[in-house]
Amino acid sequence: DPAVYEAVFEAALAADERIEPRDWMPDAYRASLVRQIAQHAHSEIIGMQPEANWITRAPSLRRKAILMAKVQDEAGHGLYLYSAAETLGVGREELLDKLHSGRQKYSSIFNYPTLTWADVGAIGWLVDGAAITNQVPLCRCSYGPYARAMIRICKEESFHQRQGYELLMALSQGTEAQHAMAQDAVDRWWWPSLMMFGPPDDESAHSAQSMAWKIKRHSNDELRQRFVDICVPQAESLGLTLPDPDLRWNPARGHYDFGPIDWDEFREVLRGNGPCNAQRLSQRRRAHEEGAWVREAAAVYAAKHGEARS
Ligand code: FAQ
């Protein structure tokens, strides 16, 4: 009886229990999780590109080793997340197909260029910082495999965030030119980082339902505000300025007020018209084609050793 299944599912949510892959779940819950987890997985692997751009030009062996490790971590996050999506009955090939044909999204943030070395620092501090703010509550997501993947990912993202902060600190306290380079990077990455949290609550199509299902635990605007509040004192310690003349403490709210976000820019980036959308997708498609022989070799190897599942 479907009504009984539905009641068991609702009771598990109410008791804050995890929904696991073999449990009954509404089709729309499954579809929404696939949508969000796939978008998240795609962001992790597309997000490798802007930073990988600087691996060959890192200013020292130490910085290069750190950056390579970070970019590799993002690939690992993609793998955890594609695996989490697979537990919902979708195939990895199908998800990648949808990414490559533009039918599934990835985060707007990765459509901006990394123009200087300081951008590596700004991405670590702001982009990983925003990612952690958004993802720590996802560790309590109602879907077990996604929640568990988030725990590992958040630990690694925290390390990435400190890496970026330390890099920016070194530049900020360096020569005048280095300080200016750090400031320029923060000026360019600040507003796009705020857009990572998604549209304002009154325009967020999925928030209400995702919160009722305990996939999301906080609204887009709540998390965006939390992120701004965290960043202001960190910017002060860094000796850098956040590019917003309206940014000021509001004692009545107990939060920092901030200026208006350019939602037209956000919508344009989502439509494919950001500065790097075309480049990111074509590089991803090329990497996939060039990796075909690896997938084939792995499949042949698995078959030879009697491990093929299909
Ligand atoms: N970019 O109704 P809502 C990282 C879409 S961190 C592109 O509010 P929802 C780490 C949204 O999908 C980045 N699209 O949606 C890293 C929906 O479109 P749809 C990845 C966006 O799901 C760091 C429509 O707009 N993190 O990768 C964006 O309730 C450094 C309406 O929006 C995650 O994905 C956007 N910024 O809330 C890697 C976290 N915002 O699906 C490398 C998990 C919204 O109907 C280097 N995801 N959209 O076609 C989430 O928490 C949620 O999905 C939100 C959006 C908060 C992103």
mmCIF file of C-alpha atoms and ligand atoms in Angstrom:
data_model
loop_
_atom_site.group_PDB
_atom_site.id
_atom_site.type_symbol
_atom_site.label_atom_id
_atom_site.label_comp_id
_atom_site.label_asym_id
_atom_site.label_seq_id
_atom_site.Cartn_x
_atom_site.Cartn_y
_atom_site.Cartn_z
ATOM 1 C CA ASP A 1 0.000 0.000 0.000
ATOM 2 C CA PRO A 2 1.682 3.253 -1.160
ATOM 3 C CA ALA A 3 0.109 5.231 1.692
ATOM 4 C CA VAL A 4 1.939 3.041 4.212
ATOM 5 C CA TYR A 5 5.261 3.536 2.432
ATOM 6 C CA GLU A 6 4.681 7.263 2.350
ATOM 7 C CA ALA A 7 3.887 7.287 6.075
ATOM 8 C CA VAL A 8 7.067 5.336 6.902
ATOM 9 C CA PHE A 9 9.110 7.792 4.811
ATOM 10 C CA GLU A 10 7.511 10.829 6.496
ATOM 11 C CA ALA A 11 8.016 9.312 9.952
ATOM 12 C CA ALA A 12 11.709 8.722 9.228
ATOM 13 C CA LEU A 13 12.090 12.363 8.156
ATOM 14 C CA ALA A 14 10.242 13.590 11.237
ATOM 15 C CA ALA A 15 12.509 11.495 13.485
ATOM 16 C CA ASP A 16 15.586 12.880 11.695
ATOM 17 C CA GLU A 17 16.551 9.407 10.517
ATOM 18 C CA ARG A 18 18.483 8.889 7.300
ATOM 19 C CA ILE A 19 16.825 7.626 4.142
ATOM 20 C CA GLU A 20 18.999 4.883 2.642
ATOM 21 C CA PRO A 21 19.242 3.630 -0.978
ATOM 22 C CA ARG A 22 16.988 0.578 -0.483
ATOM 23 C CA ASP A 23 14.299 2.515 1.398
ATOM 24 C CA TRP A 24 11.119 3.531 -0.375
ATOM 25 C CA MET A 25 11.139 7.216 -1.306
ATOM 26 C CA PRO A 26 8.832 9.459 -3.350
ATOM 27 C CA ASP A 27 9.872 9.788 -7.008
ATOM 28 C CA ALA A 28 10.113 13.567 -6.656
ATOM 29 C CA TYR A 29 12.469 13.259 -3.649
ATOM 30 C CA ARG A 30 14.695 10.925 -5.668
ATOM 31 C CA ALA A 31 14.618 13.241 -8.691
ATOM 32 C CA SER A 32 15.458 16.316 -6.627
ATOM 33 C CA LEU A 33 18.400 14.564 -4.987
ATOM 34 C CA VAL A 34 19.718 13.419 -8.361
ATOM 35 C CA ARG A 35 19.394 17.012 -9.600
ATOM 36 C CA GLN A 36 21.279 18.523 -6.667
ATOM 37 C CA ILE A 37 23.930 15.808 -6.243
ATOM 38 C CA ALA A 38 24.667 15.727 -9.983
ATOM 39 C CA GLN A 39 25.001 19.501 -10.094
ATOM 40 C CA HIS A 40 27.280 19.296 -7.089
ATOM 41 C CA ALA A 41 29.430 16.517 -8.631
ATOM 42 C CA HIS A 42 29.716 18.410 -11.922
ATOM 43 C CA SER A 43 30.826 21.523 -10.003
ATOM 44 C CA GLU A 44 33.621 19.598 -8.339
ATOM 45 C CA ILE A 45 35.133 18.369 -11.588
ATOM 46 C CA ILE A 46 34.536 21.551 -13.619
ATOM 47 C CA GLY A 47 35.958 23.419 -10.608
ATOM 48 C CA MET A 48 39.299 21.724 -11.231
ATOM 49 C CA GLN A 49 39.838 23.785 -14.377
ATOM 50 C CA PRO A 50 40.237 27.358 -13.100
ATOM 51 C CA GLU A 51 42.820 26.310 -10.519
ATOM 52 C CA ALA A 52 44.610 23.760 -12.715
ATOM 53 C CA ASN A 53 45.271 26.754 -14.962
ATOM 54 C CA TRP A 54 47.937 27.834 -12.432
ATOM 55 C CA ILE A 55 49.666 24.529 -11.661
ATOM 56 C CA THR A 56 52.432 25.041 -14.220
ATOM 57 C CA ARG A 57 52.958 28.626 -13.094
ATOM 58 C CA ALA A 58 52.864 28.247 -9.293
ATOM 59 C CA PRO A 59 55.562 30.486 -7.785
ATOM 60 C CA SER A 60 57.407 27.736 -5.883
ATOM 61 C CA LEU A 61 57.670 23.949 -5.670
ATOM 62 C CA ARG A 62 55.843 24.029 -2.327
ATOM 63 C CA ARG A 63 52.934 26.044 -3.753
ATOM 64 C CA LYS A 64 52.793 23.759 -6.781
ATOM 65 C CA ALA A 65 52.615 20.608 -4.643
ATOM 66 C CA ILE A 66 49.839 22.118 -2.522
ATOM 67 C CA LEU A 67 47.831 23.212 -5.556
ATOM 68 C CA MET A 68 48.174 19.843 -7.288
ATOM 69 C CA ALA A 69 46.932 18.108 -4.152
ATOM 70 C CA LYS A 70 43.968 20.459 -3.915
ATOM 71 C CA VAL A 71 42.929 20.000 -7.536
ATOM 72 C CA GLN A 72 43.234 16.243 -7.085
ATOM 73 C CA ASP A 73 41.011 16.458 -3.993
ATOM 74 C CA GLU A 74 38.295 18.079 -6.128
ATOM 75 C CA ALA A 75 38.402 15.090 -8.489
ATOM 76 C CA GLY A 76 37.968 12.853 -5.447
ATOM 77 C CA HIS A 77 34.961 14.896 -4.304
ATOM 78 C CA GLY A 78 33.462 14.425 -7.758
ATOM 79 C CA LEU A 79 33.913 10.657 -7.405
ATOM 80 C CA TYR A 80 32.250 10.498 -3.962
ATOM 81 C CA LEU A 81 29.333 12.518 -5.311
ATOM 82 C CA TYR A 82 28.847 10.561 -8.557
ATOM 83 C CA SER A 83 28.861 7.420 -6.400
ATOM 84 C CA ALA A 84 26.225 8.947 -4.101
ATOM 85 C CA ALA A 85 24.106 9.788 -7.174
ATOM 86 C CA GLU A 86 24.510 6.217 -8.477
ATOM 87 C CA THR A 87 22.880 4.863 -5.307
ATOM 88 C CA LEU A 88 19.710 6.597 -6.560
ATOM 89 C CA GLY A 89 19.641 4.486 -9.695
ATOM 90 C CA VAL A 90 21.267 6.784 -12.252
ATOM 91 C CA GLY A 91 24.412 5.913 -14.199
ATOM 92 C CA ARG A 92 27.564 7.972 -14.281
ATOM 93 C CA GLU A 93 27.627 7.948 -18.102
ATOM 94 C CA GLU A 94 24.124 9.371 -18.168
ATOM 95 C CA LEU A 95 25.031 12.158 -15.741
ATOM 96 C CA LEU A 96 28.180 13.087 -17.657
ATOM 97 C CA ASP A 97 26.159 13.069 -20.877
ATOM 98 C CA LYS A 98 23.764 15.565 -19.348
ATOM 99 C CA LEU A 99 26.625 17.786 -18.221
ATOM 100 C CA HIS A 100 28.267 17.682 -21.637
ATOM 101 C CA SER A 101 25.033 18.488 -23.462
ATOM 102 C CA GLY A 102 24.127 21.315 -21.079
ATOM 103 C CA ARG A 103 21.071 19.545 -19.625
ATOM 104 C CA GLN A 104 22.479 19.617 -16.079
ATOM 105 C CA LYS A 105 24.093 22.596 -14.412
ATOM 106 C CA TYR A 106 27.280 23.179 -12.485
ATOM 107 C CA SER A 107 28.018 26.064 -10.145
ATOM 108 C CA SER A 108 28.038 29.528 -11.690
ATOM 109 C CA ILE A 109 31.302 30.353 -9.908
ATOM 110 C CA PHE A 110 33.461 28.215 -12.189
ATOM 111 C CA ASN A 111 32.599 30.310 -15.225
ATOM 112 C CA TYR A 112 34.925 33.103 -14.141
ATOM 113 C CA PRO A 113 38.583 33.251 -15.241
ATOM 114 C CA THR A 114 41.659 32.914 -13.008
ATOM 115 C CA LEU A 115 43.716 35.858 -14.230
ATOM 116 C CA THR A 116 46.545 35.941 -11.654
ATOM 117 C CA TRP A 117 48.186 33.708 -9.061
ATOM 118 C CA ALA A 118 46.253 35.561 -6.355
ATOM 119 C CA ASP A 119 43.050 34.060 -7.802
ATOM 120 C CA VAL A 120 44.171 30.698 -6.440
ATOM 121 C CA GLY A 121 44.154 32.289 -2.974
ATOM 122 C CA ALA A 122 40.821 34.032 -3.502
ATOM 123 C CA ILE A 123 39.220 30.774 -4.682
ATOM 124 C CA GLY A 124 40.496 28.933 -1.609
ATOM 125 C CA TRP A 125 39.394 31.621 0.809
ATOM 126 C CA LEU A 126 36.079 32.670 -0.752
ATOM 127 C CA VAL A 127 34.915 29.835 -3.023
ATOM 128 C CA ASP A 128 35.898 27.016 -0.672
ATOM 129 C CA GLY A 129 34.701 29.179 2.228
ATOM 130 C CA ALA A 130 31.278 29.555 0.592
ATOM 131 C CA ALA A 131 31.255 25.846 -0.264
ATOM 132 C CA ILE A 132 31.872 24.897 3.385
ATOM 133 C CA THR A 133 29.180 27.272 4.646
ATOM 134 C CA ASN A 134 26.731 25.658 2.245
ATOM 135 C CA GLN A 135 27.910 22.078 2.770
ATOM 136 C CA VAL A 136 28.311 21.754 6.537
ATOM 137 C CA PRO A 137 24.502 21.659 6.937
ATOM 138 C CA LEU A 138 24.365 19.100 4.105
ATOM 139 C CA CYS A 139 26.225 16.694 6.440
ATOM 140 C CA ARG A 140 22.782 16.407 8.093
ATOM 141 C CA CYS A 141 20.941 15.903 4.807
ATOM 142 C CA SER A 142 18.175 13.305 5.066
ATOM 143 C CA TYR A 143 19.710 11.128 2.325
ATOM 144 C CA GLY A 144 22.402 8.965 3.957
ATOM 145 C CA PRO A 145 24.951 8.529 1.139
ATOM 146 C CA TYR A 146 24.958 12.274 0.338
ATOM 147 C CA ALA A 147 25.261 13.253 4.014
ATOM 148 C CA ARG A 148 28.171 10.861 4.554
ATOM 149 C CA ALA A 149 29.998 12.051 1.432
ATOM 150 C CA MET A 150 29.639 15.610 2.736
ATOM 151 C CA ILE A 151 31.458 14.814 5.990
ATOM 152 C CA ARG A 152 34.659 13.845 4.187
ATOM 153 C CA ILE A 153 34.318 16.618 1.656
ATOM 154 C CA CYS A 154 33.882 19.303 4.320
ATOM 155 C CA LYS A 155 37.033 18.194 6.133
ATOM 156 C CA GLU A 156 39.017 18.562 2.945
ATOM 157 C CA GLU A 157 37.344 21.842 2.004
ATOM 158 C CA SER A 158 38.314 23.311 5.386
ATOM 159 C CA PHE A 159 41.936 22.554 4.584
ATOM 160 C CA HIS A 160 41.501 24.146 1.146
ATOM 161 C CA GLN A 161 40.020 27.252 2.697
ATOM 162 C CA ARG A 162 42.967 27.689 5.077
ATOM 163 C CA GLN A 163 45.352 27.122 2.183
ATOM 164 C CA GLY A 164 43.734 30.006 0.276
ATOM 165 C CA TYR A 165 43.674 32.252 3.313
ATOM 166 C CA GLU A 166 47.358 31.621 4.014
ATOM 167 C CA LEU A 167 48.255 32.261 0.369
ATOM 168 C CA LEU A 168 46.374 35.579 0.379
ATOM 169 C CA MET A 169 47.965 36.544 3.708
ATOM 170 C CA ALA A 170 51.442 36.018 2.226
ATOM 171 C CA LEU A 171 50.550 38.216 -0.766
ATOM 172 C CA SER A 172 48.773 40.834 1.307
ATOM 173 C CA GLN A 173 51.818 41.224 3.558
ATOM 174 C CA GLY A 174 54.257 41.068 0.632
ATOM 175 C CA THR A 175 55.336 43.828 -1.731
ATOM 176 C CA GLU A 176 52.979 46.584 -2.805
ATOM 177 C CA ALA A 177 52.430 44.842 -6.146
ATOM 178 C CA GLN A 178 51.601 41.543 -4.397
ATOM 179 C CA HIS A 179 49.163 43.277 -2.068
ATOM 180 C CA ALA A 180 47.482 44.948 -5.060
ATOM 181 C CA MET A 181 47.240 41.584 -6.842
ATOM 182 C CA ALA A 182 45.539 40.031 -3.784
ATOM 183 C CA GLN A 183 43.094 42.945 -3.537
ATOM 184 C CA ASP A 184 42.259 42.721 -7.238
ATOM 185 C CA ALA A 185 41.496 39.007 -6.912
ATOM 186 C CA VAL A 186 39.197 39.605 -3.936
ATOM 187 C CA ASP A 187 37.471 42.432 -5.838
ATOM 188 C CA ARG A 188 36.692 40.043 -8.709
ATOM 189 C CA TRP A 189 35.695 36.939 -6.690
ATOM 190 C CA TRP A 190 33.604 38.485 -3.893
ATOM 191 C CA TRP A 191 30.294 39.020 -5.703
ATOM 192 C CA PRO A 192 30.354 35.757 -7.702
ATOM 193 C CA SER A 193 31.014 33.930 -4.391
ATOM 194 C CA LEU A 194 27.817 35.387 -2.936
ATOM 195 C CA MET A 195 25.944 34.090 -5.988
ATOM 196 C CA MET A 196 27.059 30.515 -5.222
ATOM 197 C CA PHE A 197 24.300 30.316 -2.591
ATOM 198 C CA GLY A 198 21.660 30.499 -5.309
ATOM 199 C CA PRO A 199 18.845 32.947 -6.052
ATOM 200 C CA PRO A 200 17.160 34.971 -3.283
ATOM 201 C CA ASP A 201 14.699 32.947 -1.214
ATOM 202 C CA ASP A 202 11.609 34.400 -2.876
ATOM 203 C CA GLU A 203 12.919 33.235 -6.278
ATOM 204 C CA SER A 204 14.304 29.881 -5.174
ATOM 205 C CA ALA A 205 12.197 27.264 -6.950
ATOM 206 C CA HIS A 206 13.302 24.275 -4.892
ATOM 207 C CA SER A 207 14.058 25.605 -1.399
ATOM 208 C CA ALA A 208 10.684 25.119 0.285
ATOM 209 C CA GLN A 209 10.299 21.493 -0.836
ATOM 210 C CA SER A 210 13.985 20.650 -0.246
ATOM 211 C CA MET A 211 13.748 22.029 3.281
ATOM 212 C CA ALA A 212 10.556 20.076 3.974
ATOM 213 C CA TRP A 213 12.431 16.946 2.847
ATOM 214 C CA LYS A 214 15.412 17.944 5.006
ATOM 215 C CA ILE A 215 17.738 17.880 2.007
ATOM 216 C CA LYS A 216 18.490 21.554 2.635
ATOM 217 C CA ARG A 217 18.550 22.704 6.250
ATOM 218 C CA HIS A 218 18.786 26.469 5.656
ATOM 219 C CA SER A 219 17.611 28.807 2.937
ATOM 220 C CA ASN A 220 19.913 30.371 0.325
ATOM 221 C CA ASP A 221 19.708 33.835 1.920
ATOM 222 C CA GLU A 222 20.360 32.516 5.433
ATOM 223 C CA LEU A 223 23.576 30.800 4.311
ATOM 224 C CA ARG A 224 24.647 33.793 2.235
ATOM 225 C CA GLN A 225 24.264 36.013 5.313
ATOM 226 C CA ARG A 226 26.221 33.547 7.442
ATOM 227 C CA PHE A 227 29.044 33.624 4.879
ATOM 228 C CA VAL A 228 29.172 37.443 4.778
ATOM 229 C CA ASP A 229 29.309 37.554 8.589
ATOM 230 C CA ILE A 230 32.233 35.094 8.609
ATOM 231 C CA CYS A 231 34.179 36.903 5.869
ATOM 232 C CA VAL A 232 34.154 40.478 7.163
ATOM 233 C CA PRO A 233 36.493 39.910 10.152
ATOM 234 C CA GLN A 234 38.664 37.568 8.059
ATOM 235 C CA ALA A 235 39.098 40.299 5.412
ATOM 236 C CA GLU A 236 40.143 42.695 8.172
ATOM 237 C CA SER A 237 42.786 40.243 9.427
ATOM 238 C CA LEU A 238 44.019 39.819 5.872
ATOM 239 C CA GLY A 239 44.306 43.586 5.442
ATOM 240 C CA LEU A 240 42.070 43.392 2.366
ATOM 241 C CA THR A 241 38.858 45.235 1.560
ATOM 242 C CA LEU A 242 35.620 43.596 0.449
ATOM 243 C CA PRO A 243 34.357 45.515 -2.610
ATOM 244 C CA ASP A 244 31.022 46.627 -1.175
ATOM 245 C CA PRO A 245 30.480 50.205 0.044
ATOM 246 C CA ASP A 246 27.217 49.173 1.725
ATOM 247 C CA LEU A 247 28.841 46.549 3.931
ATOM 248 C CA ARG A 248 28.314 47.521 7.577
ATOM 249 C CA TRP A 249 27.395 45.980 10.914
ATOM 250 C CA ASN A 250 23.720 46.223 11.741
ATOM 251 C CA PRO A 251 23.368 45.918 15.540
ATOM 252 C CA ALA A 252 19.593 45.593 15.335
ATOM 253 C CA ARG A 253 19.854 42.519 13.094
ATOM 254 C CA GLY A 254 23.072 41.229 14.599
ATOM 255 C CA HIS A 255 24.422 40.764 11.063
ATOM 256 C CA TYR A 256 26.338 42.678 8.426
ATOM 257 C CA ASP A 257 24.168 44.472 5.880
ATOM 258 C CA PHE A 258 25.456 44.186 2.344
ATOM 259 C CA GLY A 259 24.753 45.821 -1.016
ATOM 260 C CA PRO A 260 22.556 44.481 -3.836
ATOM 261 C CA ILE A 261 23.726 41.463 -5.816
ATOM 262 C CA ASP A 262 23.678 41.715 -9.611
ATOM 263 C CA TRP A 263 21.153 38.954 -10.310
ATOM 264 C CA ASP A 264 21.149 39.783 -14.025
ATOM 265 C CA GLU A 265 24.778 38.711 -14.128
ATOM 266 C CA PHE A 266 23.871 35.478 -12.265
ATOM 267 C CA ARG A 267 21.085 34.667 -14.722
ATOM 268 C CA GLU A 268 23.338 35.353 -17.708
ATOM 269 C CA VAL A 269 25.999 32.986 -16.326
ATOM 270 C CA LEU A 270 23.335 30.291 -15.769
ATOM 271 C CA ARG A 271 22.160 30.796 -19.353
ATOM 272 C CA GLY A 272 25.644 29.958 -20.573
ATOM 273 C CA ASN A 273 26.806 33.515 -21.192
ATOM 274 C CA GLY A 274 29.420 33.894 -18.448
ATOM 275 C CA PRO A 275 33.011 34.721 -19.345
ATOM 276 C CA CYS A 276 34.196 31.076 -19.466
ATOM 277 C CA ASN A 277 31.111 28.859 -19.910
ATOM 278 C CA ALA A 278 32.016 27.755 -23.445
ATOM 279 C CA GLN A 279 35.655 27.126 -22.550
ATOM 280 C CA ARG A 280 34.813 25.064 -19.442
ATOM 281 C CA LEU A 281 32.384 22.802 -21.293
ATOM 282 C CA SER A 282 34.577 22.269 -24.332
ATOM 283 C CA GLN A 283 37.584 21.425 -22.162
ATOM 284 C CA ARG A 284 35.441 18.972 -20.171
ATOM 285 C CA ARG A 285 34.160 17.271 -23.342
ATOM 286 C CA ARG A 286 37.691 17.025 -24.703
ATOM 287 C CA ALA A 287 38.997 15.526 -21.441
ATOM 288 C CA HIS A 288 36.181 12.964 -21.574
ATOM 289 C CA GLU A 289 36.986 11.970 -25.172
ATOM 290 C CA GLU A 290 40.691 11.786 -24.462
ATOM 291 C CA GLY A 291 39.984 9.582 -21.434
ATOM 292 C CA ALA A 292 37.957 7.051 -23.461
ATOM 293 C CA TRP A 293 40.923 4.651 -23.752
ATOM 294 C CA VAL A 294 41.356 4.632 -19.966
ATOM 295 C CA ARG A 295 37.711 3.672 -19.418
ATOM 296 C CA GLU A 296 37.980 0.979 -22.107
ATOM 297 C CA ALA A 297 41.207 -0.408 -20.655
ATOM 298 C CA ALA A 298 39.715 -0.487 -17.160
ATOM 299 C CA ALA A 299 36.638 -2.333 -18.443
ATOM 300 C CA VAL A 300 38.762 -4.899 -20.296
ATOM 301 C CA TYR A 301 40.954 -5.388 -17.236
ATOM 302 C CA ALA A 302 37.911 -5.890 -14.995
ATOM 303 C CA ALA A 303 36.395 -8.400 -17.462
ATOM 304 C CA LYS A 304 39.660 -10.355 -17.664
ATOM 305 C CA HIS A 305 39.762 -10.666 -13.912
ATOM 306 C CA GLY A 306 36.152 -11.778 -13.754
ATOM 307 C CA GLU A 307 34.980 -8.655 -12.005
ATOM 308 C CA ALA A 308 32.690 -7.269 -14.706
ATOM 309 C CA ARG A 309 29.238 -6.696 -13.282
ATOM 310 C CA SER A 310 27.259 -6.231 -16.472
HETATM 311 N N1 FAQ B 1 25.104 28.034 -9.959
HETATM 312 O O1 FAQ B 1 15.719 26.646 -6.336
HETATM 313 P P1 FAQ B 1 17.166 26.944 -6.206
HETATM 314 C C1 FAQ B 1 32.318 23.267 -5.004
HETATM 315 C C2 FAQ B 1 20.159 26.725 -9.907
HETATM 316 S S1 FAQ B 1 31.057 24.217 -4.347
HETATM 317 C C3 FAQ B 1 24.406 27.339 -10.870
HETATM 318 O O2 FAQ B 1 17.593 27.832 -5.099
HETATM 319 P P2 FAQ B 1 18.431 24.663 -4.954
HETATM 320 C C4 FAQ B 1 33.601 23.108 -4.212
HETATM 321 C C5 FAQ B 1 19.526 25.538 -9.225
HETATM 322 O O3 FAQ B 1 20.241 24.356 -9.458
HETATM 323 C C6 FAQ B 1 29.821 24.446 -5.621
HETATM 324 N N2 FAQ B 1 23.104 27.037 -10.709
HETATM 325 O O4 FAQ B 1 17.993 25.562 -6.192
HETATM 326 C C7 FAQ B 1 34.791 23.530 -4.963
HETATM 327 C C8 FAQ B 1 18.166 25.524 -9.836
HETATM 328 O O5 FAQ B 1 18.249 25.046 -11.178
HETATM 329 P P3 FAQ B 1 17.590 23.614 -11.628
HETATM 330 C C9 FAQ B 1 28.828 23.328 -5.737
HETATM 331 C C10 FAQ B 1 22.499 27.445 -9.564
HETATM 332 O O6 FAQ B 1 18.972 23.398 -5.497
HETATM 333 C C11 FAQ B 1 35.505 24.625 -4.544
HETATM 334 C C12 FAQ B 1 17.848 26.999 -9.972
HETATM 335 O O7 FAQ B 1 19.110 27.662 -10.005
HETATM 336 N N3 FAQ B 1 28.070 23.171 -4.536
HETATM 337 O O8 FAQ B 1 32.116 22.777 -6.045
HETATM 338 C C13 FAQ B 1 23.180 28.145 -8.569
HETATM 339 O O9 FAQ B 1 17.336 24.592 -3.950
HETATM 340 C C14 FAQ B 1 36.645 25.049 -5.211
HETATM 341 C C15 FAQ B 1 16.988 27.522 -8.823
HETATM 342 O O10 FAQ B 1 17.707 27.560 -7.584
HETATM 343 C C16 FAQ B 1 26.835 22.641 -4.521
HETATM 344 O O11 FAQ B 1 26.297 22.293 -5.551
HETATM 345 C C17 FAQ B 1 24.533 28.453 -8.796
HETATM 346 N N4 FAQ B 1 25.274 29.150 -7.914
HETATM 347 O O12 FAQ B 1 19.613 25.505 -4.278
HETATM 348 C C18 FAQ B 1 35.254 22.823 -6.078
HETATM 349 C C19 FAQ B 1 26.200 22.471 -3.178
HETATM 350 N N5 FAQ B 1 22.319 28.417 -7.563
HETATM 351 O O13 FAQ B 1 18.293 22.564 -10.808
HETATM 352 C C20 FAQ B 1 36.399 23.234 -6.769
HETATM 353 C C21 FAQ B 1 24.949 21.646 -3.217
HETATM 354 C C22 FAQ B 1 21.134 27.900 -7.928
HETATM 355 O O14 FAQ B 1 16.138 23.710 -11.312
HETATM 356 C C23 FAQ B 1 37.087 24.374 -6.328
HETATM 357 N N6 FAQ B 1 23.833 22.355 -3.806
HETATM 358 N N7 FAQ B 1 21.235 27.323 -9.138
HETATM 359 O O15 FAQ B 1 17.899 23.493 -13.102
HETATM 360 C C24 FAQ B 1 23.006 23.178 -3.114
HETATM 361 O O16 FAQ B 1 23.164 23.395 -1.920
HETATM 362 C C25 FAQ B 1 21.841 23.784 -3.849
HETATM 363 O O17 FAQ B 1 21.622 23.060 -5.032
HETATM 364 C C26 FAQ B 1 22.032 25.299 -4.171
HETATM 365 C C27 FAQ B 1 20.806 25.773 -4.983
HETATM 366 C C28 FAQ B 1 22.117 26.105 -2.897
HETATM 367 C C29 FAQ B 1 23.267 25.533 -5.044
#
